[in-house]
């Protein structure tokens, strides 16, 4: 399960209420085409995505067994988090069609912080789509949800994700122990970025000359 960021921020009651409300009413269309909140009727399509170890093996907070029952429960728990203003499970793919990826956003409103996790189908990995999508989603988390800090983790042997996160400008802050649903642990690399750092990076990129 996700652990709060190493950096401890404190949100005012008004800020916390605002973040919770934003999570509940988040404008998902701002993330791009074919993005939508996961529903229990999506379970079969999500199982089809996650049954591929190339997609799910590196993700520590998925159900231990991938089947219709466990994924339905996972989706329902995510919906409870959304209603509580504490998280979002977002799918890529139109209803009735193949799900090509997902994003799981965990939010700590009382700390004005969030974490992003997710995956793409194996065929899309390494194509650049994941990096562009992750960067866009990070910006959306800061701007649409109003948090002041985003953290990320990646398994120490997940070279592709580590390089991607470093390229996005996140500050690497050592390692942390991630706990899987079955209680086992995994050592992960750990990064953070503040809203101020994101805005500065966005401004630099906007002013960079075309190559």
mmCIF file of C-alpha atoms in Angstrom:
data_model
loop_
_atom_site.group_PDB
_atom_site.id
_atom_site.type_symbol
_atom_site.label_atom_id
_atom_site.label_comp_id
_atom_site.label_asym_id
_atom_site.label_seq_id
_atom_site.Cartn_x
_atom_site.Cartn_y
_atom_site.Cartn_z
ATOM 1 C CA UNK A 1 0.000 0.000 0.000
ATOM 2 C CA UNK A 2 1.104 3.578 -0.589
ATOM 3 C CA UNK A 3 2.856 5.415 2.227
ATOM 4 C CA UNK A 4 2.702 9.199 2.710
ATOM 5 C CA UNK A 5 5.587 11.269 1.342
ATOM 6 C CA UNK A 6 8.788 11.636 3.328
ATOM 7 C CA UNK A 7 8.315 15.419 3.364
ATOM 8 C CA UNK A 8 5.571 16.272 5.854
ATOM 9 C CA UNK A 9 3.403 19.165 4.735
ATOM 10 C CA UNK A 10 0.381 20.360 6.684
ATOM 11 C CA UNK A 11 -2.743 21.588 4.924
ATOM 12 C CA UNK A 12 -5.110 24.086 6.487
ATOM 13 C CA UNK A 13 -8.709 22.901 6.976
ATOM 14 C CA UNK A 14 -9.784 24.992 3.972
ATOM 15 C CA UNK A 15 -7.005 23.583 1.777
ATOM 16 C CA UNK A 16 -7.832 20.031 2.831
ATOM 17 C CA UNK A 17 -11.536 20.507 2.036
ATOM 18 C CA UNK A 18 -10.663 22.031 -1.328
ATOM 19 C CA UNK A 19 -8.425 19.092 -2.285
ATOM 20 C CA UNK A 20 -11.033 16.525 -1.238
ATOM 21 C CA UNK A 21 -13.695 18.319 -3.293
ATOM 22 C CA UNK A 22 -11.362 18.509 -6.291
ATOM 23 C CA UNK A 23 -10.704 14.765 -6.148
ATOM 24 C CA UNK A 24 -14.425 13.985 -6.020
ATOM 25 C CA UNK A 25 -15.246 16.245 -8.974
ATOM 26 C CA UNK A 26 -11.978 16.040 -10.916
ATOM 27 C CA UNK A 27 -12.325 16.989 -14.633
ATOM 28 C CA UNK A 28 -10.900 13.764 -16.021
ATOM 29 C CA UNK A 29 -11.240 14.991 -19.612
ATOM 30 C CA UNK A 30 -8.347 17.334 -18.848
ATOM 31 C CA UNK A 31 -6.064 14.294 -18.851
ATOM 32 C CA UNK A 32 -6.689 13.613 -22.523
ATOM 33 C CA UNK A 33 -8.954 11.540 -24.783
ATOM 34 C CA UNK A 34 -10.431 8.223 -23.654
ATOM 35 C CA UNK A 35 -9.591 8.806 -19.983
ATOM 36 C CA UNK A 36 -12.261 7.835 -17.471
ATOM 37 C CA UNK A 37 -12.870 6.794 -13.882
ATOM 38 C CA UNK A 38 -12.704 3.018 -13.419
ATOM 39 C CA UNK A 39 -16.050 1.329 -12.668
ATOM 40 C CA UNK A 40 -16.793 -2.209 -11.509
ATOM 41 C CA UNK A 41 -18.040 -3.119 -14.987
ATOM 42 C CA UNK A 42 -14.484 -2.464 -16.240
ATOM 43 C CA UNK A 43 -13.075 -5.352 -14.183
ATOM 44 C CA UNK A 44 -12.740 -7.812 -17.059
ATOM 45 C CA UNK A 45 -10.918 -5.294 -19.259
ATOM 46 C CA UNK A 46 -8.579 -4.364 -16.403
ATOM 47 C CA UNK A 47 -7.823 -8.044 -15.736
ATOM 48 C CA UNK A 48 -6.897 -8.367 -19.414
ATOM 49 C CA UNK A 49 -4.447 -5.470 -18.984
ATOM 50 C CA UNK A 50 -2.889 -6.569 -15.704
ATOM 51 C CA UNK A 51 -2.698 -10.303 -16.431
ATOM 52 C CA UNK A 52 0.428 -9.560 -18.484
ATOM 53 C CA UNK A 53 3.453 -9.684 -16.125
ATOM 54 C CA UNK A 54 5.206 -7.191 -18.394
ATOM 55 C CA UNK A 55 2.557 -4.694 -17.245
ATOM 56 C CA UNK A 56 1.961 -5.633 -13.613
ATOM 57 C CA UNK A 57 5.046 -7.370 -12.231
ATOM 58 C CA UNK A 58 6.840 -4.148 -11.229
ATOM 59 C CA UNK A 59 3.803 -2.646 -9.445
ATOM 60 C CA UNK A 60 3.814 -3.351 -5.714
ATOM 61 C CA UNK A 61 0.318 -2.236 -4.683
ATOM 62 C CA UNK A 62 -1.811 -4.365 -7.004
ATOM 63 C CA UNK A 63 -3.837 -7.314 -5.651
ATOM 64 C CA UNK A 64 -1.674 -10.380 -5.122
ATOM 65 C CA UNK A 65 -3.818 -12.396 -7.540
ATOM 66 C CA UNK A 66 -5.183 -10.847 -10.719
ATOM 67 C CA UNK A 67 -8.689 -12.104 -11.424
ATOM 68 C CA UNK A 68 -12.172 -10.693 -11.862
ATOM 69 C CA UNK A 69 -13.006 -10.884 -8.151
ATOM 70 C CA UNK A 70 -9.838 -9.227 -6.859
ATOM 71 C CA UNK A 71 -9.868 -6.521 -9.509
ATOM 72 C CA UNK A 72 -13.549 -5.769 -8.916
ATOM 73 C CA UNK A 73 -12.725 -5.295 -5.217
ATOM 74 C CA UNK A 74 -9.727 -3.123 -6.144
ATOM 75 C CA UNK A 75 -11.877 -0.918 -8.363
ATOM 76 C CA UNK A 76 -14.569 -0.633 -5.687
ATOM 77 C CA UNK A 77 -11.977 0.352 -3.069
ATOM 78 C CA UNK A 78 -10.666 3.007 -5.455
ATOM 79 C CA UNK A 79 -14.188 4.393 -5.860
ATOM 80 C CA UNK A 80 -14.518 4.598 -2.077
ATOM 81 C CA UNK A 81 -11.232 6.552 -2.029
ATOM 82 C CA UNK A 82 -12.604 8.915 -4.688
ATOM 83 C CA UNK A 83 -15.773 9.556 -2.714
ATOM 84 C CA UNK A 84 -13.629 10.259 0.358
ATOM 85 C CA UNK A 85 -11.445 12.654 -1.663
ATOM 86 C CA UNK A 86 -8.403 10.428 -1.206
ATOM 87 C CA UNK A 87 -7.680 8.902 -4.598
ATOM 88 C CA UNK A 88 -8.528 8.214 -8.237
ATOM 89 C CA UNK A 89 -8.252 5.152 -10.451
ATOM 90 C CA UNK A 90 -8.241 6.302 -14.073
ATOM 91 C CA UNK A 91 -8.336 4.098 -17.155
ATOM 92 C CA UNK A 92 -7.277 4.824 -20.715
ATOM 93 C CA UNK A 93 -9.629 3.328 -23.297
ATOM 94 C CA UNK A 94 -13.244 3.877 -24.266
ATOM 95 C CA UNK A 95 -15.960 1.753 -22.578
ATOM 96 C CA UNK A 96 -16.328 -1.618 -24.261
ATOM 97 C CA UNK A 97 -12.877 -1.375 -25.798
ATOM 98 C CA UNK A 98 -9.444 -2.573 -24.716
ATOM 99 C CA UNK A 99 -7.954 -0.768 -21.717
ATOM 100 C CA UNK A 100 -4.496 0.385 -22.762
ATOM 101 C CA UNK A 101 -3.302 1.722 -19.412
ATOM 102 C CA UNK A 102 -4.226 3.011 -15.994
ATOM 103 C CA UNK A 103 -3.199 5.680 -13.503
ATOM 104 C CA UNK A 104 -3.667 5.340 -9.741
ATOM 105 C CA UNK A 105 -3.467 8.660 -7.878
ATOM 106 C CA UNK A 106 -3.290 8.409 -4.089
ATOM 107 C CA UNK A 107 -4.012 11.663 -2.262
ATOM 108 C CA UNK A 108 -3.316 12.783 1.308
ATOM 109 C CA UNK A 109 -5.485 15.939 1.527
ATOM 110 C CA UNK A 110 -4.373 16.711 5.080
ATOM 111 C CA UNK A 111 -0.787 16.862 3.779
ATOM 112 C CA UNK A 112 -1.530 18.511 0.408
ATOM 113 C CA UNK A 113 0.322 15.625 -1.229
ATOM 114 C CA UNK A 114 -0.237 12.902 -3.808
ATOM 115 C CA UNK A 115 1.448 9.902 -5.393
ATOM 116 C CA UNK A 116 1.118 8.681 -8.985
ATOM 117 C CA UNK A 117 1.423 5.063 -10.103
ATOM 118 C CA UNK A 118 0.320 3.299 -13.254
ATOM 119 C CA UNK A 119 1.204 1.247 -16.287
ATOM 120 C CA UNK A 120 0.754 0.869 -20.038
ATOM 121 C CA UNK A 121 0.305 -2.208 -22.186
ATOM 122 C CA UNK A 122 3.618 -3.825 -23.018
ATOM 123 C CA UNK A 123 3.382 -2.775 -26.663
ATOM 124 C CA UNK A 124 3.280 0.909 -25.698
ATOM 125 C CA UNK A 125 6.156 0.767 -23.229
ATOM 126 C CA UNK A 126 9.318 2.464 -24.445
ATOM 127 C CA UNK A 127 7.440 4.338 -27.173
ATOM 128 C CA UNK A 128 7.554 7.705 -25.403
ATOM 129 C CA UNK A 129 3.816 7.648 -24.754
ATOM 130 C CA UNK A 130 4.333 6.746 -21.099
ATOM 131 C CA UNK A 131 6.695 9.630 -20.458
ATOM 132 C CA UNK A 132 4.487 12.196 -22.142
ATOM 133 C CA UNK A 133 1.408 10.869 -20.371
ATOM 134 C CA UNK A 134 3.102 10.825 -16.964
ATOM 135 C CA UNK A 135 4.341 14.402 -17.320
ATOM 136 C CA UNK A 136 0.885 15.580 -18.361
ATOM 137 C CA UNK A 137 -0.732 13.740 -15.458
ATOM 138 C CA UNK A 138 1.734 15.219 -12.959
ATOM 139 C CA UNK A 139 0.809 18.702 -14.140
ATOM 140 C CA UNK A 140 -2.880 17.836 -13.904
ATOM 141 C CA UNK A 141 -2.454 16.616 -10.315
ATOM 142 C CA UNK A 142 -0.875 19.911 -9.288
ATOM 143 C CA UNK A 143 -3.276 22.114 -11.211
ATOM 144 C CA UNK A 144 -6.617 20.280 -11.008
ATOM 145 C CA UNK A 145 -6.315 18.766 -7.536
ATOM 146 C CA UNK A 146 -4.374 21.634 -5.956
ATOM 147 C CA UNK A 147 -1.796 19.618 -4.012
ATOM 148 C CA UNK A 148 1.617 21.083 -3.213
ATOM 149 C CA UNK A 149 3.731 17.902 -3.422
ATOM 150 C CA UNK A 150 3.850 14.789 -5.612
ATOM 151 C CA UNK A 151 5.969 11.736 -4.837
ATOM 152 C CA UNK A 152 6.909 8.764 -7.039
ATOM 153 C CA UNK A 153 8.514 5.373 -6.459
ATOM 154 C CA UNK A 154 10.025 2.739 -8.730
ATOM 155 C CA UNK A 155 11.589 -0.641 -8.080
ATOM 156 C CA UNK A 156 15.369 -0.401 -7.908
ATOM 157 C CA UNK A 157 15.680 -2.675 -10.960
ATOM 158 C CA UNK A 158 13.089 -0.813 -13.044
ATOM 159 C CA UNK A 159 15.647 1.031 -15.136
ATOM 160 C CA UNK A 160 13.142 2.441 -17.645
ATOM 161 C CA UNK A 161 10.990 4.095 -14.958
ATOM 162 C CA UNK A 162 14.012 5.381 -13.031
ATOM 163 C CA UNK A 163 15.391 7.101 -16.135
ATOM 164 C CA UNK A 164 11.967 8.544 -16.972
ATOM 165 C CA UNK A 165 11.427 10.012 -13.499
ATOM 166 C CA UNK A 166 14.928 11.482 -13.420
ATOM 167 C CA UNK A 167 14.326 13.088 -16.842
ATOM 168 C CA UNK A 168 11.081 14.652 -15.605
ATOM 169 C CA UNK A 169 13.067 16.642 -13.046
ATOM 170 C CA UNK A 170 11.974 14.952 -9.833
ATOM 171 C CA UNK A 171 14.391 15.098 -6.889
ATOM 172 C CA UNK A 172 15.665 11.666 -5.946
ATOM 173 C CA UNK A 173 15.491 11.264 -2.172
ATOM 174 C CA UNK A 174 17.035 7.885 -1.497
ATOM 175 C CA UNK A 175 14.987 4.746 -1.087
ATOM 176 C CA UNK A 176 11.949 3.559 0.824
ATOM 177 C CA UNK A 177 10.459 0.190 1.660
ATOM 178 C CA UNK A 178 7.199 -0.468 -0.159
ATOM 179 C CA UNK A 179 4.729 -2.924 1.380
ATOM 180 C CA UNK A 180 2.760 -5.236 -0.919
ATOM 181 C CA UNK A 181 -0.842 -6.261 -0.144
ATOM 182 C CA UNK A 182 0.412 -9.670 1.066
ATOM 183 C CA UNK A 183 2.721 -7.990 3.594
ATOM 184 C CA UNK A 184 5.962 -8.634 1.718
ATOM 185 C CA UNK A 185 8.249 -5.682 1.033
ATOM 186 C CA UNK A 186 10.151 -4.209 -1.889
ATOM 187 C CA UNK A 187 12.916 -1.637 -1.862
ATOM 188 C CA UNK A 188 12.053 1.285 -4.130
ATOM 189 C CA UNK A 189 13.803 4.398 -5.344
ATOM 190 C CA UNK A 190 11.955 7.492 -4.164
ATOM 191 C CA UNK A 191 11.434 10.999 -5.627
ATOM 192 C CA UNK A 192 9.526 14.174 -4.815
ATOM 193 C CA UNK A 193 8.566 17.378 -6.629
ATOM 194 C CA UNK A 194 6.815 20.457 -5.243
ATOM 195 C CA UNK A 195 4.261 22.565 -7.078
ATOM 196 C CA UNK A 196 6.782 25.421 -7.157
ATOM 197 C CA UNK A 197 9.392 23.166 -8.761
ATOM 198 C CA UNK A 198 6.837 21.971 -11.314
ATOM 199 C CA UNK A 199 5.852 25.527 -12.262
ATOM 200 C CA UNK A 200 9.523 26.519 -12.616
ATOM 201 C CA UNK A 201 10.229 23.486 -14.795
ATOM 202 C CA UNK A 202 7.149 24.171 -16.923
ATOM 203 C CA UNK A 203 8.257 27.787 -17.419
ATOM 204 C CA UNK A 204 11.760 26.705 -18.432
ATOM 205 C CA UNK A 205 10.393 24.208 -20.945
ATOM 206 C CA UNK A 206 8.013 26.802 -22.378
ATOM 207 C CA UNK A 207 10.903 29.198 -22.902
ATOM 208 C CA UNK A 208 13.295 26.637 -24.355
ATOM 209 C CA UNK A 209 14.201 27.127 -28.041
ATOM 210 C CA UNK A 210 12.923 24.577 -30.544
ATOM 211 C CA UNK A 211 15.412 21.892 -31.425
#
